JSON list of C-alpha atoms in Angstrom, two decimals:
[
{"chain": "J", "resi": 1330, "resn": "UNK", "atom": "CA", "xyz": [30.53, 12.02, 114.07]},
{"chain": "J", "resi": 1331, "resn": "UNK", "atom": "CA", "xyz": [33.56, 11.00, 112.03]},
{"chain": "J", "resi": 1332, "resn": "UNK", "atom": "CA", "xyz": [31.46, 10.02, 109.02]},
{"chain": "J", "resi": 1333, "resn": "UNK", "atom": "CA", "xyz": [29.39, 13.21, 109.35]},
{"chain": "J", "resi": 1334, "resn": "UNK", "atom": "CA", "xyz": [32.56, 15.34, 109.29]},
{"chain": "J", "resi": 1335, "resn": "UNK", "atom": "CA", "xyz": [34.08, 13.43, 106.37]},
{"chain": "J", "resi": 1336, "resn": "UNK", "atom": "CA", "xyz": [30.91, 13.84, 104.32]},
{"chain": "J", "resi": 1337, "resn": "UNK", "atom": "CA", "xyz": [30.75, 17.49, 105.37]},
{"chain": "J", "resi": 1338, "resn": "UNK", "atom": "CA", "xyz": [34.32, 18.08, 104.19]},
{"chain": "J", "resi": 1339, "resn": "UNK", "atom": "CA", "xyz": [33.51, 16.64, 100.77]},
{"chain": "J", "resi": 1340, "resn": "UNK", "atom": "CA", "xyz": [30.22, 18.56, 100.46]},
{"chain": "J", "resi": 1341, "resn": "UNK", "atom": "CA", "xyz": [31.62, 21.93, 101.56]},
{"chain": "J", "resi": 1342, "resn": "UNK", "atom": "CA", "xyz": [34.31, 21.71, 98.88]},
{"chain": "J", "resi": 1343, "resn": "UNK", "atom": "CA", "xyz": [31.76, 22.02, 96.04]},
{"chain": "J", "resi": 1344, "resn": "UNK", "atom": "CA", "xyz": [28.35, 22.84, 97.51]},
{"chain": "J", "resi": 1345, "resn": "UNK", "atom": "CA", "xyz": [27.11, 26.05, 99.15]},
{"chain": "J", "resi": 1346, "resn": "UNK", "atom": "CA", "xyz": [26.83, 25.56, 102.90]},
{"chain": "J", "resi": 1347, "resn": "UNK", "atom": "CA", "xyz": [23.07, 26.14, 103.18]},
{"chain": "J", "resi": 1348, "resn": "UNK", "atom": "CA", "xyz": [22.34, 23.61, 100.42]},
{"chain": "J", "resi": 1349, "resn": "UNK", "atom": "CA", "xyz": [24.12, 20.95, 102.45]},
{"chain": "J", "resi": 1350, "resn": "UNK", "atom": "CA", "xyz": [23.03, 21.83, 105.99]},
{"chain": "J", "resi": 1351, "resn": "UNK", "atom": "CA", "xyz": [19.32, 22.44, 105.31]},
{"chain": "J", "resi": 1352, "resn": "UNK", "atom": "CA", "xyz": [18.51, 18.87, 104.14]},
{"chain": "J", "resi": 1353, "resn": "UNK", "atom": "CA", "xyz": [20.73, 17.44, 106.89]},
{"chain": "J", "resi": 1354, "resn": "UNK", "atom": "CA", "xyz": [18.80, 19.34, 109.58]},
{"chain": "J", "resi": 1355, "resn": "UNK", "atom": "CA", "xyz": [15.40, 18.35, 108.19]},
{"chain": "J", "resi": 1356, "resn": "UNK", "atom": "CA", "xyz": [16.45, 14.71, 107.77]},
{"chain": "J", "resi": 1357, "resn": "UNK", "atom": "CA", "xyz": [17.74, 14.56, 111.35]},
{"chain": "J", "resi": 1358, "resn": "UNK", "atom": "CA", "xyz": [14.52, 16.12, 112.71]},
{"chain": "J", "resi": 1359, "resn": "UNK", "atom": "CA", "xyz": [12.42, 13.66, 110.69]},
{"chain": "J", "resi": 1360, "resn": "UNK", "atom": "CA", "xyz": [14.57, 10.74, 111.87]},
{"chain": "J", "resi": 1361, "resn": "UNK", "atom": "CA", "xyz": [14.24, 11.79, 115.52]},
{"chain": "J", "resi": 1362, "resn": "UNK", "atom": "CA", "xyz": [10.45, 12.10, 115.20]},
{"chain": "J", "resi": 1363, "resn": "UNK", "atom": "CA", "xyz": [10.19, 8.66, 113.57]},
{"chain": "J", "resi": 1364, "resn": "UNK", "atom": "CA", "xyz": [12.42, 7.03, 116.17]},
{"chain": "J", "resi": 1365, "resn": "UNK", "atom": "CA", "xyz": [10.34, 8.61, 118.95]},
{"chain": "J", "resi": 1366, "resn": "UNK", "atom": "CA", "xyz": [7.19, 7.16, 117.42]},
{"chain": "J", "resi": 1367, "resn": "UNK", "atom": "CA", "xyz": [8.79, 3.72, 116.97]},
{"chain": "J", "resi": 1368, "resn": "UNK", "atom": "CA", "xyz": [10.11, 3.77, 120.54]},
{"chain": "J", "resi": 1369, "resn": "UNK", "atom": "CA", "xyz": [6.54, 4.18, 121.76]},
{"chain": "J", "resi": 1370, "resn": "UNK", "atom": "CA", "xyz": [6.78, 7.79, 122.86]},
{"chain": "J", "resi": 1371, "resn": "UNK", "atom": "CA", "xyz": [3.33, 9.32, 123.11]},
{"chain": "J", "resi": 1372, "resn": "UNK", "atom": "CA", "xyz": [3.91, 12.27, 120.78]},
{"chain": "J", "resi": 1373, "resn": "UNK", "atom": "CA", "xyz": [1.50, 14.40, 118.78]},
{"chain": "J", "resi": 1374, "resn": "UNK", "atom": "CA", "xyz": [2.10, 17.23, 116.32]},
{"chain": "J", "resi": 1375, "resn": "UNK", "atom": "CA", "xyz": [0.45, 19.97, 118.42]},
{"chain": "J", "resi": 1376, "resn": "UNK", "atom": "CA", "xyz": [-0.84, 20.17, 121.97]},
{"chain": "J", "resi": 1377, "resn": "UNK", "atom": "CA", "xyz": [-4.50, 19.20, 121.67]},
{"chain": "J", "resi": 1378, "resn": "UNK", "atom": "CA", "xyz": [-7.31, 21.26, 123.14]},
{"chain": "J", "resi": 1379, "resn": "UNK", "atom": "CA", "xyz": [-5.31, 24.03, 124.73]},
{"chain": "J", "resi": 1380, "resn": "UNK", "atom": "CA", "xyz": [-5.03, 27.74, 124.16]},
{"chain": "J", "resi": 1381, "resn": "UNK", "atom": "CA", "xyz": [-1.65, 29.41, 124.12]},
{"chain": "J", "resi": 1382, "resn": "UNK", "atom": "CA", "xyz": [-0.44, 30.30, 127.59]},
{"chain": "J", "resi": 1383, "resn": "UNK", "atom": "CA", "xyz": [-3.03, 28.21, 129.45]},
{"chain": "J", "resi": 1384, "resn": "UNK", "atom": "CA", "xyz": [-2.09, 25.62, 132.03]},
{"chain": "J", "resi": 1385, "resn": "UNK", "atom": "CA", "xyz": [-3.38, 22.81, 129.82]},
{"chain": "J", "resi": 1386, "resn": "UNK", "atom": "CA", "xyz": [-1.06, 23.91, 127.02]},
{"chain": "J", "resi": 1387, "resn": "UNK", "atom": "CA", "xyz": [1.96, 23.53, 129.26]},
{"chain": "J", "resi": 1388, "resn": "UNK", "atom": "CA", "xyz": [0.95, 19.98, 130.26]},
{"chain": "J", "resi": 1389, "resn": "UNK", "atom": "CA", "xyz": [0.31, 18.85, 126.68]},
{"chain": "J", "resi": 1390, "resn": "UNK", "atom": "CA", "xyz": [3.13, 20.80, 125.04]},
{"chain": "J", "resi": 1391, "resn": "UNK", "atom": "CA", "xyz": [5.87, 18.56, 126.42]},
{"chain": "J", "resi": 1392, "resn": "UNK", "atom": "CA", "xyz": [4.62, 15.65, 124.28]},
{"chain": "J", "resi": 1393, "resn": "UNK", "atom": "CA", "xyz": [3.86, 17.65, 121.12]},
{"chain": "J", "resi": 1394, "resn": "UNK", "atom": "CA", "xyz": [6.46, 17.70, 118.35]},
{"chain": "J", "resi": 1395, "resn": "UNK", "atom": "CA", "xyz": [5.52, 21.27, 117.40]},
{"chain": "J", "resi": 1396, "resn": "UNK", "atom": "CA", "xyz": [4.10, 22.26, 120.78]},
{"chain": "J", "resi": 1397, "resn": "UNK", "atom": "CA", "xyz": [6.64, 25.02, 121.16]},
{"chain": "J", "resi": 1398, "resn": "UNK", "atom": "CA", "xyz": [4.52, 27.11, 118.76]},
{"chain": "J", "resi": 1399, "resn": "UNK", "atom": "CA", "xyz": [1.70, 27.12, 121.32]},
{"chain": "J", "resi": 1400, "resn": "UNK", "atom": "CA", "xyz": [3.60, 27.97, 124.49]},
{"chain": "J", "resi": 1401, "resn": "UNK", "atom": "CA", "xyz": [5.84, 31.04, 124.66]},
{"chain": "J", "resi": 1402, "resn": "UNK", "atom": "CA", "xyz": [8.15, 29.46, 127.26]},
{"chain": "J", "resi": 1403, "resn": "UNK", "atom": "CA", "xyz": [8.82, 26.50, 124.99]},
{"chain": "J", "resi": 1404, "resn": "UNK", "atom": "CA", "xyz": [8.94, 28.70, 121.89]},
{"chain": "J", "resi": 1405, "resn": "UNK", "atom": "CA", "xyz": [11.82, 30.85, 123.09]},
{"chain": "J", "resi": 1406, "resn": "UNK", "atom": "CA", "xyz": [13.72, 27.84, 124.44]},
{"chain": "J", "resi": 1407, "resn": "UNK", "atom": "CA", "xyz": [13.30, 26.03, 121.10]},
{"chain": "J", "resi": 1408, "resn": "UNK", "atom": "CA", "xyz": [14.27, 29.18, 119.19]},
{"chain": "J", "resi": 1409, "resn": "UNK", "atom": "CA", "xyz": [17.42, 29.56, 121.28]},
{"chain": "J", "resi": 1410, "resn": "UNK", "atom": "CA", "xyz": [18.39, 25.90, 120.90]},
{"chain": "J", "resi": 1411, "resn": "UNK", "atom": "CA", "xyz": [17.79, 26.00, 117.17]},
{"chain": "J", "resi": 1412, "resn": "UNK", "atom": "CA", "xyz": [19.74, 29.21, 116.66]},
{"chain": "J", "resi": 1413, "resn": "UNK", "atom": "CA", "xyz": [22.58, 28.59, 119.11]},
{"chain": "J", "resi": 1414, "resn": "UNK", "atom": "CA", "xyz": [23.14, 24.86, 118.77]},
{"chain": "J", "resi": 1415, "resn": "UNK", "atom": "CA", "xyz": [21.95, 24.47, 115.20]},
{"chain": "J", "resi": 1416, "resn": "UNK", "atom": "CA", "xyz": [23.23, 27.54, 113.41]},
{"chain": "J", "resi": 1417, "resn": "UNK", "atom": "CA", "xyz": [25.94, 28.56, 115.85]},
{"chain": "J", "resi": 1418, "resn": "UNK", "atom": "CA", "xyz": [27.17, 25.02, 116.34]},
{"chain": "J", "resi": 1419, "resn": "UNK", "atom": "CA", "xyz": [26.76, 22.43, 113.63]},
{"chain": "J", "resi": 1420, "resn": "UNK", "atom": "CA", "xyz": [26.57, 24.84, 110.71]},
{"chain": "J", "resi": 1421, "resn": "UNK", "atom": "CA", "xyz": [29.75, 26.58, 111.86]},
{"chain": "J", "resi": 1422, "resn": "UNK", "atom": "CA", "xyz": [31.43, 23.17, 112.14]},
{"chain": "J", "resi": 1423, "resn": "UNK", "atom": "CA", "xyz": [30.56, 22.48, 108.52]},
{"chain": "J", "resi": 1424, "resn": "UNK", "atom": "CA", "xyz": [31.81, 25.92, 107.51]},
{"chain": "J", "resi": 1425, "resn": "UNK", "atom": "CA", "xyz": [35.14, 25.34, 109.26]},
{"chain": "J", "resi": 1426, "resn": "UNK", "atom": "CA", "xyz": [35.55, 22.06, 107.37]},
{"chain": "J", "resi": 1427, "resn": "UNK", "atom": "CA", "xyz": [36.22, 24.18, 104.30]},
{"chain": "J", "resi": 1428, "resn": "UNK", "atom": "CA", "xyz": [39.44, 25.39, 105.95]},
{"chain": "J", "resi": 1429, "resn": "UNK", "atom": "CA", "xyz": [40.53, 22.63, 108.34]},
{"chain": "J", "resi": 1430, "resn": "UNK", "atom": "CA", "xyz": [40.72, 18.86, 108.17]},
{"chain": "J", "resi": 1431, "resn": "UNK", "atom": "CA", "xyz": [37.99, 16.71, 109.74]},
{"chain": "J", "resi": 1432, "resn": "UNK", "atom": "CA", "xyz": [40.59, 15.38, 112.19]},
{"chain": "J", "resi": 1433, "resn": "UNK", "atom": "CA", "xyz": [41.34, 18.85, 113.57]},
{"chain": "J", "resi": 1434, "resn": "UNK", "atom": "CA", "xyz": [37.64, 19.73, 113.76]},
{"chain": "J", "resi": 1435, "resn": "UNK", "atom": "CA", "xyz": [36.70, 16.49, 115.53]},
{"chain": "J", "resi": 1436, "resn": "UNK", "atom": "CA", "xyz": [39.57, 16.90, 117.99]},
{"chain": "J", "resi": 1437, "resn": "UNK", "atom": "CA", "xyz": [38.54, 20.50, 118.65]},
{"chain": "J", "resi": 1438, "resn": "UNK", "atom": "CA", "xyz": [35.08, 19.15, 119.53]},
{"chain": "J", "resi": 1439, "resn": "UNK", "atom": "CA", "xyz": [36.68, 17.62, 122.61]},
{"chain": "J", "resi": 1440, "resn": "UNK", "atom": "CA", "xyz": [36.78, 21.17, 123.98]},
{"chain": "J", "resi": 1441, "resn": "UNK", "atom": "CA", "xyz": [32.97, 21.33, 124.06]},
{"chain": "J", "resi": 1442, "resn": "UNK", "atom": "CA", "xyz": [32.61, 19.98, 127.63]},
{"chain": "J", "resi": 1443, "resn": "UNK", "atom": "CA", "xyz": [35.40, 22.28, 128.79]},
{"chain": "J", "resi": 1444, "resn": "UNK", "atom": "CA", "xyz": [33.77, 25.36, 127.27]},
{"chain": "J", "resi": 1445, "resn": "UNK", "atom": "CA", "xyz": [30.36, 24.31, 128.59]},
{"chain": "J", "resi": 1446, "resn": "UNK", "atom": "CA", "xyz": [31.79, 23.88, 132.07]},
{"chain": "J", "resi": 1447, "resn": "UNK", "atom": "CA", "xyz": [33.54, 27.25, 131.90]},
{"chain": "J", "resi": 1448, "resn": "UNK", "atom": "CA", "xyz": [30.30, 28.93, 130.82]},
{"chain": "J", "resi": 1449, "resn": "UNK", "atom": "CA", "xyz": [28.45, 27.21, 133.66]},
{"chain": "J", "resi": 1450, "resn": "UNK", "atom": "CA", "xyz": [31.04, 28.38, 136.19]},
{"chain": "J", "resi": 1451, "resn": "UNK", "atom": "CA", "xyz": [30.95, 31.96, 134.88]},
{"chain": "J", "resi": 1452, "resn": "UNK", "atom": "CA", "xyz": [27.14, 32.04, 134.93]},
{"chain": "J", "resi": 1453, "resn": "UNK", "atom": "CA", "xyz": [27.15, 30.38, 138.36]},
{"chain": "J", "resi": 1454, "resn": "UNK", "atom": "CA", "xyz": [24.90, 27.55, 137.22]},
{"chain": "J", "resi": 1455, "resn": "UNK", "atom": "CA", "xyz": [26.32, 25.12, 139.73]},
{"chain": "J", "resi": 1456, "resn": "UNK", "atom": "CA", "xyz": [25.34, 22.69, 142.41]},
{"chain": "J", "resi": 1457, "resn": "UNK", "atom": "CA", "xyz": [27.78, 20.96, 144.78]},
{"chain": "J", "resi": 1458, "resn": "UNK", "atom": "CA", "xyz": [27.96, 17.89, 142.51]},
{"chain": "J", "resi": 1459, "resn": "UNK", "atom": "CA", "xyz": [28.43, 20.00, 139.39]},
{"chain": "J", "resi": 1460, "resn": "UNK", "atom": "CA", "xyz": [31.21, 21.93, 141.13]},
{"chain": "J", "resi": 1461, "resn": "UNK", "atom": "CA", "xyz": [33.10, 18.64, 141.60]},
{"chain": "J", "resi": 1462, "resn": "UNK", "atom": "CA", "xyz": [32.66, 17.77, 137.94]},
{"chain": "J", "resi": 1463, "resn": "UNK", "atom": "CA", "xyz": [33.70, 21.28, 136.92]},
{"chain": "J", "resi": 1464, "resn": "UNK", "atom": "CA", "xyz": [36.95, 20.96, 138.83]},
{"chain": "J", "resi": 1465, "resn": "UNK", "atom": "CA", "xyz": [37.71, 17.61, 137.20]},
{"chain": "J", "resi": 1466, "resn": "UNK", "atom": "CA", "xyz": [36.77, 18.88, 133.74]},
{"chain": "J", "resi": 1467, "resn": "UNK", "atom": "CA", "xyz": [38.83, 22.05, 134.05]},
{"chain": "J", "resi": 1468, "resn": "UNK", "atom": "CA", "xyz": [41.79, 19.99, 135.32]},
{"chain": "J", "resi": 1469, "resn": "UNK", "atom": "CA", "xyz": [41.85, 18.25, 131.93]},
{"chain": "J", "resi": 1470, "resn": "UNK", "atom": "CA", "xyz": [42.09, 21.52, 129.99]},
{"chain": "J", "resi": 1471, "resn": "UNK", "atom": "CA", "xyz": [45.90, 21.58, 129.71]},
{"chain": "J", "resi": 1472, "resn": "UNK", "atom": "CA", "xyz": [45.96, 18.01, 128.39]},
{"chain": "J", "resi": 1473, "resn": "UNK", "atom": "CA", "xyz": [43.26, 18.70, 125.80]},
{"chain": "J", "resi": 1474, "resn": "UNK", "atom": "CA", "xyz": [44.87, 21.96, 124.71]},
{"chain": "J", "resi": 1475, "resn": "UNK", "atom": "CA", "xyz": [48.30, 20.36, 124.40]},
{"chain": "J", "resi": 1476, "resn": "UNK", "atom": "CA", "xyz": [46.89, 17.53, 122.28]},
{"chain": "J", "resi": 1477, "resn": "UNK", "atom": "CA", "xyz": [44.98, 19.96, 120.06]},
{"chain": "J", "resi": 1478, "resn": "UNK", "atom": "CA", "xyz": [48.06, 22.16, 119.55]},
{"chain": "J", "resi": 1479, "resn": "UNK", "atom": "CA", "xyz": [50.20, 19.12, 118.68]},
{"chain": "J", "resi": 1480, "resn": "UNK", "atom": "CA", "xyz": [47.61, 17.90, 116.19]},
{"chain": "J", "resi": 1481, "resn": "UNK", "atom": "CA", "xyz": [47.22, 21.28, 114.49]},
{"chain": "J", "resi": 1482, "resn": "UNK", "atom": "CA", "xyz": [51.00, 21.76, 114.26]},
{"chain": "J", "resi": 1483, "resn": "UNK", "atom": "CA", "xyz": [51.45, 18.27, 112.78]},
{"chain": "J", "resi": 1484, "resn": "UNK", "atom": "CA", "xyz": [48.85, 18.89, 110.04]},
{"chain": "J", "resi": 1485, "resn": "UNK", "atom": "CA", "xyz": [50.36, 19.33, 106.62]},
{"chain": "J", "resi": 1486, "resn": "UNK", "atom": "CA", "xyz": [49.22, 22.52, 104.84]}
]
């Protein structure tokens, strides 16, 4: 992540954001697909022999790289993950690198589990085991916040 943020800082200083993030996203998707194939995962491009919405599509879609186009349940989940995590997450991180140092951004990323836990608690997406983890995670919030504040204050303008 450190190298990614350092490269992002350099790229954002002279390159429009979309020109940097678009190839990065496609390269990472291509790399993941290749690694899945090398690892012996039984993947295909599309779910074979199934109509959209049929039971067979759901069985085959889980192993299809672009199977989310054929099953509306997978399509909306993939659309959400692409928009929220991709655009709302990594692209915003690269945008912020234009204003903050990579050290501040990478330290702020430590808040991700805390925010995820807080969202899970608010949405009541909990089980007894998750509730234990949530308590432990939220107990670390003051330490993380204090460290982040100290780091930001120590940054030279």
